[in-house]
Amino acid sequence: MKRFASVDFMRGLAIFLMLVLHMVSHTLDVDALTADMSQLSFIQFILMIILPFGGGMAGFFLMVSAMGNTISMEHELQQKVPSRLLGQRQIVGGFILLLFAMLVEGLIGYHGDVGVFVHESLKAASDPAIAPYHWTWDHALWRFNHFETIHTIAWCIIVNGMIHSVLTSREKYADKNKLIRTYIYLAIAVLILTPLIWGLVNLIIPGYPAQLGTYYESYPRIGTDPLGRFLLVFILQPLAGYPEPLFPYLAASFAGTIFGIFLTMPKEQRKAKPFTKLALNAGVVMYLIGLAGVIGNIIAVISTSGFDAGLDVYLHIWDHRGWTPELRGTPFLGWYFQFLLLNGFGILLIMSVIRLVELRGKAKAFGKRTLFIRRFGFVAFTNYSMQFLYYIGMFITLDWIFGGTYNRNVGLWGETFVTLIVGLTIIVSVMLLWEKVRYAGSLEWMIKQLNYFLNPARRKRLKERGVKWYRAGLLNVQGILRHADYININEETDIDHSAGEESRLAKKLAWV
């Protein structure tokens, strides 16, 4: 199966980094560690800068997901699938993903009732003074509305699918450069409209989504709130919910759509060098403007509320919806600069990988060497939901190896790094074993299986290929993960070494 090695790698990288950062944040008591900054070593201080920033890269994952979705849509359009049918498939697929996102956040995920049960049970097993934890349905009754990255991706699939099907049904958008320009305008429009949308939502529910000082007050609870409130919040969460609403993160999705169009556009329309240069420059400008604005906001918070408040703002740089005057006291369009900083960096990272891989004819070699990382992205949603596996790694490290208790440890980096090794070993082992049965039973398998029954066109296509209904959800491990046919934009033979092109690239990387 034809694949882009850079997209598969970046999807895996996003999940891998997420797992590492979450393991660190769950093992290390960052709040206690930063209570006295004067006690931090230089390396610890640098890590305190890098780790929160890495935790804010949800927009990067969203862009990579949008790239993959756009590549899939463009492939179907090249196979002469009607634009109207394409839009219907995207809407159905998006709502299926949204349903599973709600199940993960409320019930089966690491912050859902299953994850809480595992966490609290291990804590009780580690400390005899803690009473055994009994199962409750508390989180499943309300947390499904928590608008995390998977919710954002699901809604973006729905919105992008509708927009892409409408645009590509028009003859003038056969010119992919014109299609790219349209998405640039749409991304800018989303950023401009964001304050207006948030303001309108506040007229409907004042203080949304942080009523009474907490995010969760705005979530309706099954058995308590009326149906009307559930429907209202279902509409309002994508618009202005916590922590990553469509406004402004639909703009990040449009950026990913642009990169997906670039990778799949006809060779005669693709202007690889000008596009790459323009995208990298745009990423640099976004990053620098965002950096200046973020620093300015942190200084403003420190000047009015003290150093601890400013530090708290930076440690929560991942919390996009929180970067407002009402929630964290950032006075100068904090959300806007936070978005530019993190997503400008995401654009830089995406275009740099594409520049180093597909534009240099290195896709096949790169794909082979990155199997370990790509595996994390192959079942990205399952890995996201089953992060409670690293709770077991924490328990083994902190309780069995170091003889302590299963809990956060102040400043103990040694325990943290061992937890990383043990936790990743458990997760990779599960993936390798699951790979033997093509990930049957995973969330990706469930989504594909459900899509088989709800999507007549897909069901017909699979039946024509002789695929039995009970095998419709099995993942193509060999064709996608292990032996994919990787695509280059330029071949190695196209590079003019006499012009010093590779040397100039090496010099720029050295400067970075």
Tab-separated table of C-alpha atoms in Angstrom, residues 101-323:
chain	number	residue	atom	x	y	z
A	101	ALA	CA	-13.949	9.667	21.853
A	102	MET	CA	-16.796	10.121	24.336
A	103	LEU	CA	-16.481	6.503	25.478
A	104	VAL	CA	-12.738	6.933	25.987
A	105	GLU	CA	-12.944	10.191	27.935
A	106	GLY	CA	-15.802	9.051	30.147
A	107	LEU	CA	-15.389	5.309	30.526
A	108	ILE	CA	-12.558	3.277	28.981
A	109	GLY	CA	-9.736	5.809	28.799
A	110	TYR	CA	-6.984	6.569	31.269
A	111	HIS	CA	-8.996	9.480	32.695
A	112	GLY	CA	-12.278	7.589	32.431
A	113	ASP	CA	-13.680	5.197	35.010
A	114	VAL	CA	-11.460	2.300	33.868
A	115	GLY	CA	-8.298	4.401	34.170
A	116	VAL	CA	-9.364	5.785	37.552
A	117	PHE	CA	-10.114	2.245	38.774
A	118	VAL	CA	-6.659	0.998	37.719
A	119	HIS	CA	-4.931	4.043	39.249
A	120	GLU	CA	-6.762	3.928	42.578
A	121	SER	CA	-6.490	0.136	42.861
A	122	LEU	CA	-2.718	0.268	42.351
A	123	LYS	CA	-2.462	3.070	44.892
A	124	ALA	CA	-4.351	0.961	47.446
A	125	ALA	CA	-2.189	-2.080	46.667
A	126	SER	CA	0.954	0.007	47.215
A	127	ASP	CA	-0.110	1.626	50.499
A	128	PRO	CA	-1.850	-0.561	53.130
A	129	ALA	CA	-3.185	2.566	54.804
A	130	ILE	CA	-5.435	3.254	51.795
A	131	ALA	CA	-8.753	1.386	51.643
A	132	PRO	CA	-9.450	-0.723	48.526
A	133	TYR	CA	-11.075	1.239	45.723
A	134	HIS	CA	-14.542	0.239	44.597
A	135	TRP	CA	-15.772	0.766	41.058
A	136	THR	CA	-18.010	3.778	40.387
A	137	TRP	CA	-19.592	5.197	37.249
A	138	ASP	CA	-18.815	8.758	38.277
A	139	HIS	CA	-16.694	9.873	35.284
A	140	ALA	CA	-18.812	8.098	32.679
A	141	LEU	CA	-21.787	10.225	33.719
A	142	TRP	CA	-20.249	13.560	32.740
A	143	ARG	CA	-16.650	13.454	31.426
A	144	PHE	CA	-17.619	12.262	27.939
A	145	ASN	CA	-18.141	15.920	27.046
A	146	HIS	CA	-14.542	16.849	27.900
A	147	PHE	CA	-13.324	18.231	24.572
A	148	GLU	CA	-9.889	16.653	24.268
A	149	THR	CA	-7.849	16.219	21.065
A	150	ILE	CA	-9.798	13.182	19.808
A	151	HIS	CA	-13.058	15.133	20.037
A	152	THR	CA	-11.422	17.953	18.085
A	153	ILE	CA	-10.152	15.529	15.433
A	154	ALA	CA	-13.601	13.922	15.103
A	155	TRP	CA	-15.362	17.254	14.579
A	156	CYS	CA	-12.625	18.387	12.186
A	157	ILE	CA	-13.175	15.226	10.112
A	158	ILE	CA	-16.863	16.124	9.902
A	159	VAL	CA	-16.324	19.812	9.058
A	160	ASN	CA	-13.335	19.233	6.747
A	161	GLY	CA	-15.189	16.431	4.993
A	162	MET	CA	-18.158	18.663	4.231
A	163	ILE	CA	-15.979	21.571	3.109
A	164	HIS	CA	-13.672	19.405	0.989
A	165	SER	CA	-16.537	17.596	-0.709
A	166	VAL	CA	-18.214	20.908	-1.607
A	167	LEU	CA	-15.008	22.552	-2.875
A	168	THR	CA	-13.787	19.558	-4.906
A	169	SER	CA	-17.173	19.217	-6.590
A	170	ARG	CA	-16.403	22.480	-8.422
A	171	GLU	CA	-14.308	22.419	-11.541
A	172	LYS	CA	-12.205	25.448	-10.612
A	173	TYR	CA	-10.716	23.555	-7.649
A	174	ALA	CA	-9.168	20.983	-9.951
A	175	ASP	CA	-6.290	23.450	-9.606
A	176	LYS	CA	-4.915	22.316	-6.255
A	177	ASN	CA	-2.984	25.544	-5.749
A	178	LYS	CA	-6.303	27.402	-5.765
A	179	LEU	CA	-7.675	24.850	-3.295
A	180	ILE	CA	-4.692	25.454	-0.995
A	181	ARG	CA	-5.218	29.232	-1.133
A	182	THR	CA	-8.873	28.727	-0.168
A	183	TYR	CA	-7.899	26.742	2.902
A	184	ILE	CA	-5.408	29.462	3.883
A	185	TYR	CA	-8.265	31.997	3.771
A	186	LEU	CA	-10.467	29.649	5.812
A	187	ALA	CA	-7.755	29.213	8.460
A	188	ILE	CA	-7.359	32.987	8.777
A	189	ALA	CA	-11.147	33.384	8.991
A	190	VAL	CA	-11.303	30.876	11.880
A	191	LEU	CA	-8.696	32.836	13.858
A	192	ILE	CA	-10.563	36.098	13.236
A	193	LEU	CA	-13.938	34.621	14.192
A	194	THR	CA	-12.741	32.883	17.378
A	195	PRO	CA	-13.338	35.805	19.820
A	196	LEU	CA	-16.758	36.416	18.248
A	197	ILE	CA	-17.779	32.766	18.587
A	198	TRP	CA	-16.579	32.602	22.196
A	199	GLY	CA	-18.477	35.810	22.935
A	200	LEU	CA	-21.719	34.443	21.466
A	201	VAL	CA	-21.369	31.240	23.510
A	202	ASN	CA	-20.922	33.359	26.651
A	203	LEU	CA	-24.211	35.090	25.872
A	204	ILE	CA	-25.925	31.696	25.894
A	205	ILE	CA	-24.197	30.399	29.074
A	206	PRO	CA	-22.334	33.185	30.893
A	207	GLY	CA	-18.800	32.216	31.892
A	208	TYR	CA	-18.735	29.139	29.657
A	209	PRO	CA	-16.865	26.817	29.981
A	210	ALA	CA	-15.482	27.845	33.384
A	211	GLN	CA	-18.553	28.649	35.437
A	212	LEU	CA	-18.030	29.067	39.178
A	213	GLY	CA	-14.281	28.819	38.700
A	214	THR	CA	-14.125	25.178	37.535
A	215	TYR	CA	-14.256	23.684	34.061
A	216	TYR	CA	-16.464	20.772	35.035
A	217	GLU	CA	-19.400	22.822	36.293
A	218	SER	CA	-20.425	23.315	32.672
A	219	TYR	CA	-20.732	19.574	31.916
A	220	PRO	CA	-24.228	18.095	32.279
A	221	ARG	CA	-24.499	14.922	34.354
A	222	ILE	CA	-26.549	11.878	33.401
A	223	GLY	CA	-29.389	11.410	35.885
A	224	THR	CA	-29.248	15.028	37.015
A	225	ASP	CA	-29.522	17.426	34.053
A	226	PRO	CA	-32.348	17.590	31.488
A	227	LEU	CA	-31.925	16.418	27.875
A	228	GLY	CA	-31.991	20.015	26.638
A	229	ARG	CA	-28.792	20.836	28.507
A	230	PHE	CA	-27.037	17.797	27.010
A	231	LEU	CA	-27.999	18.919	23.507
A	232	LEU	CA	-26.942	22.501	24.224
A	233	VAL	CA	-23.512	21.514	25.572
A	234	PHE	CA	-23.089	19.058	22.676
A	235	ILE	CA	-23.302	22.101	20.368
A	236	LEU	CA	-21.339	24.545	22.540
A	237	GLN	CA	-18.374	22.280	23.344
A	238	PRO	CA	-17.037	22.209	19.742
A	239	LEU	CA	-17.387	25.981	19.563
A	240	ALA	CA	-15.842	27.063	22.851
A	241	GLY	CA	-15.268	24.028	25.073
A	242	TYR	CA	-12.304	23.047	27.180
A	243	PRO	CA	-9.457	22.558	26.325
A	244	GLU	CA	-9.215	22.530	22.462
A	245	PRO	CA	-12.367	23.809	20.710
A	246	LEU	CA	-12.768	24.052	16.929
A	247	PHE	CA	-12.319	27.780	17.274
A	248	PRO	CA	-9.411	28.253	16.779
A	249	TYR	CA	-8.150	24.645	16.324
A	250	LEU	CA	-10.057	24.206	13.087
A	251	ALA	CA	-7.368	26.518	11.682
A	252	ALA	CA	-4.699	23.942	12.647
A	253	SER	CA	-6.762	21.265	10.927
A	254	PHE	CA	-6.932	23.403	7.782
A	255	ALA	CA	-3.131	23.724	7.911
A	256	GLY	CA	-2.882	19.925	7.974
A	257	THR	CA	-5.325	19.766	5.059
A	258	ILE	CA	-3.059	22.097	3.091
A	259	PHE	CA	-0.048	19.843	3.690
A	260	GLY	CA	-2.090	16.797	2.685
A	261	ILE	CA	-3.111	18.477	-0.584
A	262	PHE	CA	0.507	19.419	-1.242
A	263	LEU	CA	1.678	15.823	-0.831
A	264	THR	CA	-0.987	14.406	-3.153
A	265	MET	CA	-1.276	17.109	-5.815
A	266	PRO	CA	-0.326	16.322	-9.447
A	267	LYS	CA	3.366	16.762	-10.195
A	268	GLU	CA	2.692	19.398	-12.863
A	269	GLN	CA	0.849	21.569	-10.304
A	270	ARG	CA	3.215	21.027	-7.388
A	271	LYS	CA	5.821	23.721	-6.798
A	272	ALA	CA	7.732	21.901	-4.090
A	273	LYS	CA	10.543	24.349	-3.318
A	274	PRO	CA	8.465	27.567	-3.223
A	275	PHE	CA	5.764	25.867	-1.119
A	276	THR	CA	8.261	24.388	1.321
A	277	LYS	CA	10.060	27.705	1.725
A	278	LEU	CA	6.789	29.594	2.193
A	279	ALA	CA	5.481	27.092	4.767
A	280	LEU	CA	8.728	27.092	6.746
A	281	ASN	CA	8.823	30.906	6.741
A	282	ALA	CA	5.193	31.028	7.870
A	283	GLY	CA	6.024	28.634	10.711
A	284	VAL	CA	8.973	30.783	11.781
A	285	VAL	CA	6.891	33.974	11.761
A	286	MET	CA	4.049	32.316	13.721
A	287	TYR	CA	6.507	30.892	16.238
A	288	LEU	CA	8.345	34.189	16.825
A	289	ILE	CA	5.158	36.255	17.130
A	290	GLY	CA	3.713	33.636	19.471
A	291	LEU	CA	6.903	33.509	21.550
A	292	ALA	CA	6.939	37.293	21.988
A	293	GLY	CA	3.248	37.322	22.933
A	294	VAL	CA	3.537	34.404	25.367
A	295	ILE	CA	6.535	35.974	27.106
A	296	GLY	CA	4.700	39.307	27.263
A	297	ASN	CA	1.638	37.689	28.836
A	298	ILE	CA	3.693	35.780	31.388
A	299	ILE	CA	5.522	38.984	32.375
A	300	ALA	CA	2.162	40.773	32.692
A	301	VAL	CA	0.801	38.017	34.954
A	302	ILE	CA	3.963	38.105	37.104
A	303	SER	CA	3.737	41.898	37.454
A	304	THR	CA	0.139	41.738	38.665
A	305	SER	CA	-0.103	38.390	40.469
A	306	GLY	CA	3.448	37.351	41.307
A	307	PHE	CA	6.041	34.898	40.042
A	308	ASP	CA	4.132	31.768	41.067
A	309	ALA	CA	1.122	32.816	38.995
A	310	GLY	CA	3.337	33.449	35.976
A	311	LEU	CA	4.998	30.064	36.408
A	312	ASP	CA	1.587	28.408	36.674
A	313	VAL	CA	0.550	30.025	33.383
A	314	TYR	CA	3.580	28.560	31.607
A	315	LEU	CA	3.209	25.113	33.188
A	316	HIS	CA	-0.328	25.115	31.747
A	317	ILE	CA	0.701	26.228	28.273
A	318	TRP	CA	-1.022	23.092	26.951
A	319	ASP	CA	-4.349	24.457	28.221
A	320	HIS	CA	-5.438	26.526	25.222
A	321	ARG	CA	-8.886	27.480	26.504
A	322	GLY	CA	-7.332	28.503	29.816
A	323	TRP	CA	-5.156	31.214	28.259
